Amino acid sequence: MPRSAKWRSRTCGRTIEQNRDPLVNNSPYFLKPASVQSVMLRVLVALLPGIAAYVWFFGAAILLQIAMASIAALAAEALMLALRGKPLMLFLSDGSALVTAWLIALTFPSIAPWWLAVLGTLLAIIVAKHLYGGLGQNPFNPAMVAFALMIVAYPQLMSQWPAAGATDLAGQLHAIFGTRQIDAITMATPLDALRTALHTIDAKASVAGVLGSNPGIGSVGGKGWEWVAAGYLVGGLWLLQQRIITWHMPTAFLAALFAIAGVFSLIDSTQFAGPLFHIFTGGAMLGAFFIVTDPVSGATTPRGKLIFAAGVAVLTWIIRTFGAYPDGIAFAVLLMNIAAPLIDMYTQPPVFGHKDKRGDSP
Amino acid sequence: MTALQRLFKFHGGVKPAYNKEASTGLPIAVAPTPTLLVIPLHQSIGGMPRPLVTAGERVLKGQRIGGADGNVSSAVHASTSGTVIAVEMRLMPHTSGLSALCVVIEPDGRDEWIQRQPFDFRSATPTQTRDYLRDAGVVGLGGAVFPTYLKLNPGKQGKLDTLVLNGAECEPFITCDDVLMRERAETILKGVAIMREMLRAGQVLIGIEDNKPEAIAAMEIAAQAANRAAGDSAIKVVSVPTRYPAGGAKQLIRVLTGIEVPHGKRSTDYGVQCFNVGTAHAIYEAIALGQPLISRIVTVAGNVGLARNYDALIGTPMRDLVALCGPLPDSDRVIMGGPMMGLLMPADSVPVVKATNCVLVGSKQLFPPPPPEMPCIRCGECAKACPAELQPFEMYWFSRAKIFGKAQEYNLFDCIECGCCAYVCPSHIPLVDYYRFAKSEIWARELEKEAADVARERYEFRLLREEREKQEKAAKLAAKTAAGREKAAAALAVVEKPATTPEEDAKKALIAAALERAKAQKELVHPGNVSDLTPEQQAEVAAIEARRAEIREMAKPHLRQDD
Ligand code: SF4
Ligand code: SF4
């Protein structure tokens, strides 16, 4: 209970009412102007360059998906907050639900039926976030839970990606709302094309052959997609500069992915795609700066972050190369989420004065 | 000279707005003697001094009114001459609102000193000098009020590599050390010379944050003069980067020497000892002038018209100082210390004590109530800011869940409560409150466990005694027969008794048991583990104990508050 003690300052000649609520008034008495909201908002801002490139190459459908996912996220968040008896405005305005929604929209195909991302978002917010205790308590990355669930449940729909340049909005809207057949504007992503070709169609197919013959695949990671990735890179670097994320995760993720892809493509470049392809394709760049860096479900110690992100990268490559699904980031992240507490436990940095033998026995 | 010193970095730290200029514009002023002085007897870490005066007695300025009690304690003195009108419980300058025994003196306005005599520490033994400083009431003036005499001990090697003088003063608003260094650099260095001799210190490093160029310049001049006088160049003034908490003793030692003194270890074991500049000044006054510690420099700042430093008598009500500075109408609180670590005062009538480096007047505008607490998002900002290199969010998590063992595994007791973590936390979690709560709970449980252990030992001892009595009876019986003689000796050997008559044995056992009981009972009051701690640890126990009741109460509603 906040105690209130009034005391009269005789020499000042007036009463100073002193609020003795112990938690309002304990040191430190002033705080750095920082908030969860400002962190989340800056993450959203950092996504904008990537989104802009997305719209440019693949049409405005993504904006609609983002809007729908956002509304679904806020609605689900409000519902769960109300059910859990939490202050509504405080948590609704923290921006965390929006970040989840945007990541879902950006990892789902932008011309998939509208309910796909909405359903994914509802699952992410209600199940992966609130049933685990809400903000800060979720052991799994909610956006990745949504992706994993939906790709298992609707593998076909989750593979309907827009073709670069097919930016016709009317066609995209038809696709999203299911009002017309959509084959004309979709195509497989490079990762998908590669996986399908190498695994199923033709035992003699080679990476160069698949990528070279596919008109939708650009010079590095897929036509248009490499620019979207570049947009994420720009936003991610800004997040680094804003000190919202540290260098550990993106660096370890990209370096590990580059390394493992590089080694295998050196061994057999016909069967394994090169490192640049892996980095600039699929969700790699988004993952490096916006997904593996989720602080709640990831590792937190400096060394732990390196291990966590490198682990995600290696698993991603393995799933991409040998797995049944086109992109492996979601599963890789979820697998590493399980390991995160253990990684943290074994990578505790030494505390002040305990760094060497001397600290223990002077 | 300052550029030559190699500096080390400490991890973390923050850069809050410093707000120091406001109180450095004017020189130190002597605060007027108040109409009533309230001098708490307990002003240092350690044992509470015994009152040496009674109501009605006339005291002189500098007269000892509280005698040091126990291994860790420090005397207190009358700050001016006058009449003791009461020795009674008064509100203490502490957040808890607890009262403690104070000597209330009505000044007579004559300001009549006791007879002051310089102390010839050169011809005294180190123990005598330390006793003298204890009785002169000299304690650390940086805010920790650790009895200084205990630290003026060179330790095992009999000498010290480095004496660190702390003039960093990293807390926002506080400038008492700054102005002291500007105005009394020479006397500080005279104090340093005394300390250096007592500690047989090789070099002296005076660390000052680089946002105090005037203080650095003044100390530089004084240090050069002192070096010339001593014919060496042992004293160096070092400008250290401004970053809170550079003035934490451990952080400053690290910055200046690269040495990290772990929690619970004596810095002398690492060849270094750290004192506040104000303490050096007090040592000089005590030894060279024969003046006990009866006043100190206090910064009055914050929500006031004219912030300034005052040389205030110990026992001066804080509101008298505040009134001198013109508090603004919206003032709503008085804080002792700075905004990062200061204590909220229960009223502005509480007295200035030896720990009072700053009287900070607050308002809603200056220190707005924190935004609502959000859940931890594990962003790691706190870990980046923690100078003790802890994982504050892990400690928070376990403290909040009351899994104190785990919190301890994450080195809770290495936390210096600097507040950096709470300062940067985007979720506005009052992290330090959780640590205070957890620490107090852990100590409470520890003490309870000790008490239980003592009780168990008593019980086991009783069993042992009964067993022994049985054996002794058997021995007696055996002794009656000549054939049983050897057997009796064997039985006695089992209980490790000298060859005395069985009757004597039984008696002795009874006496021993009684003694043991008495000891155990005593230990119930003062749990056994406290006795073989270092003075620092004892002091910590005492400080934590003192905060326990308060913190428990403070933390309870909060811990209930959500989930
Ligand atoms: S700064 Fe606050 S929110 Fe971030 S990890 Fe630390 S306690 Fe959690
Ligand atoms: S208060 Fe404790 S945990 Fe927080 S930053 Fe300071 S030392 Fe670290």
PDB file of C-alpha atoms in Angstrom, chain A residues 135-137, chain B residues 373-378 382 390-404 406-408 410 412 421 425 427-435 437-438 558-559 562-563:
ATOM      1  CA  LEU A 135       4.800 -10.016 -23.416  1.00  0.00           C
ATOM      2  CA  GLY A 136       8.217 -11.211 -22.425  1.00  0.00           C
ATOM      3  CA  GLN A 137       7.146 -14.690 -21.383  1.00  0.00           C
TER       4      GLN A 137
ATOM      5  CA  GLU B 373       6.098  -1.172 -15.093  1.00  0.00           C
ATOM      6  CA  MET B 374       6.022  -3.560 -18.036  1.00  0.00           C
ATOM      7  CA  PRO B 375       7.203  -7.153 -18.237  1.00  0.00           C
ATOM      8  CA  CYS B 376      10.862  -7.766 -18.927  1.00  0.00           C
ATOM      9  CA  ILE B 377      11.470  -8.279 -22.634  1.00  0.00           C
ATOM     10  CA  ARG B 378      14.972  -9.647 -22.062  1.00  0.00           C
ATOM     11  CA  CYS B 382      20.434  -3.771 -18.136  1.00  0.00           C
ATOM     12  CA  LEU B 390      25.844  -9.125 -13.852  1.00  0.00           C
ATOM     13  CA  GLN B 391      22.764 -10.318 -15.714  1.00  0.00           C
ATOM     14  CA  PRO B 392      20.260  -8.071 -13.964  1.00  0.00           C
ATOM     15  CA  PHE B 393      17.210  -9.476 -15.716  1.00  0.00           C
ATOM     16  CA  GLU B 394      18.017 -13.000 -14.562  1.00  0.00           C
ATOM     17  CA  MET B 395      18.438 -11.783 -10.996  1.00  0.00           C
ATOM     18  CA  TYR B 396      15.191  -9.888 -11.359  1.00  0.00           C
ATOM     19  CA  TRP B 397      13.401 -12.914 -12.630  1.00  0.00           C
ATOM     20  CA  PHE B 398      14.492 -15.088  -9.741  1.00  0.00           C
ATOM     21  CA  SER B 399      14.084 -12.394  -7.101  1.00  0.00           C
ATOM     22  CA  ARG B 400      10.572 -11.765  -8.251  1.00  0.00           C
ATOM     23  CA  ALA B 401       9.764 -15.446  -8.280  1.00  0.00           C
ATOM     24  CA  LYS B 402      11.398 -15.625  -4.835  1.00  0.00           C
ATOM     25  CA  ILE B 403      13.797 -18.292  -6.029  1.00  0.00           C
ATOM     26  CA  PHE B 404      16.525 -16.675  -4.018  1.00  0.00           C
ATOM     27  CA  LYS B 406      19.053 -18.951  -8.104  1.00  0.00           C
ATOM     28  CA  ALA B 407      19.305 -15.206  -7.721  1.00  0.00           C
ATOM     29  CA  GLN B 408      22.395 -15.817  -5.619  1.00  0.00           C
ATOM     30  CA  TYR B 410      23.575 -15.149 -10.593  1.00  0.00           C
ATOM     31  CA  LEU B 412      23.088 -11.119  -6.531  1.00  0.00           C
ATOM     32  CA  CYS B 421      20.040  -1.262 -14.788  1.00  0.00           C
ATOM     33  CA  CYS B 425      15.304  -0.517 -18.531  1.00  0.00           C
ATOM     34  CA  SER B 427      10.152  -1.707 -19.244  1.00  0.00           C
ATOM     35  CA  HIS B 428      10.692   0.660 -16.312  1.00  0.00           C
ATOM     36  CA  ILE B 429      11.136  -2.181 -13.875  1.00  0.00           C
ATOM     37  CA  PRO B 430      12.364  -0.997 -10.467  1.00  0.00           C
ATOM     38  CA  LEU B 431      15.075  -3.632 -10.641  1.00  0.00           C
ATOM     39  CA  VAL B 432      17.087  -2.396  -7.672  1.00  0.00           C
ATOM     40  CA  ASP B 433      14.056  -2.708  -5.415  1.00  0.00           C
ATOM     41  CA  TYR B 434      13.844  -6.349  -6.303  1.00  0.00           C
ATOM     42  CA  TYR B 435      17.510  -6.850  -5.463  1.00  0.00           C
ATOM     43  CA  PHE B 437      14.202  -7.230  -1.372  1.00  0.00           C
ATOM     44  CA  ALA B 438      15.950 -10.445  -2.361  1.00  0.00           C
ATOM     45  CA  HIS B 558       4.651  -4.580  -5.034  1.00  0.00           C
ATOM     46  CA  LEU B 559       5.280  -8.252  -5.351  1.00  0.00           C
ATOM     47  CA  ASP B 562       0.820  -8.242 -10.568  1.00  0.00           C
ATOM     48  CA  ASP B 563       0.439 -11.910 -11.239  1.00  0.00           C
TER      49      ASP B 563
END
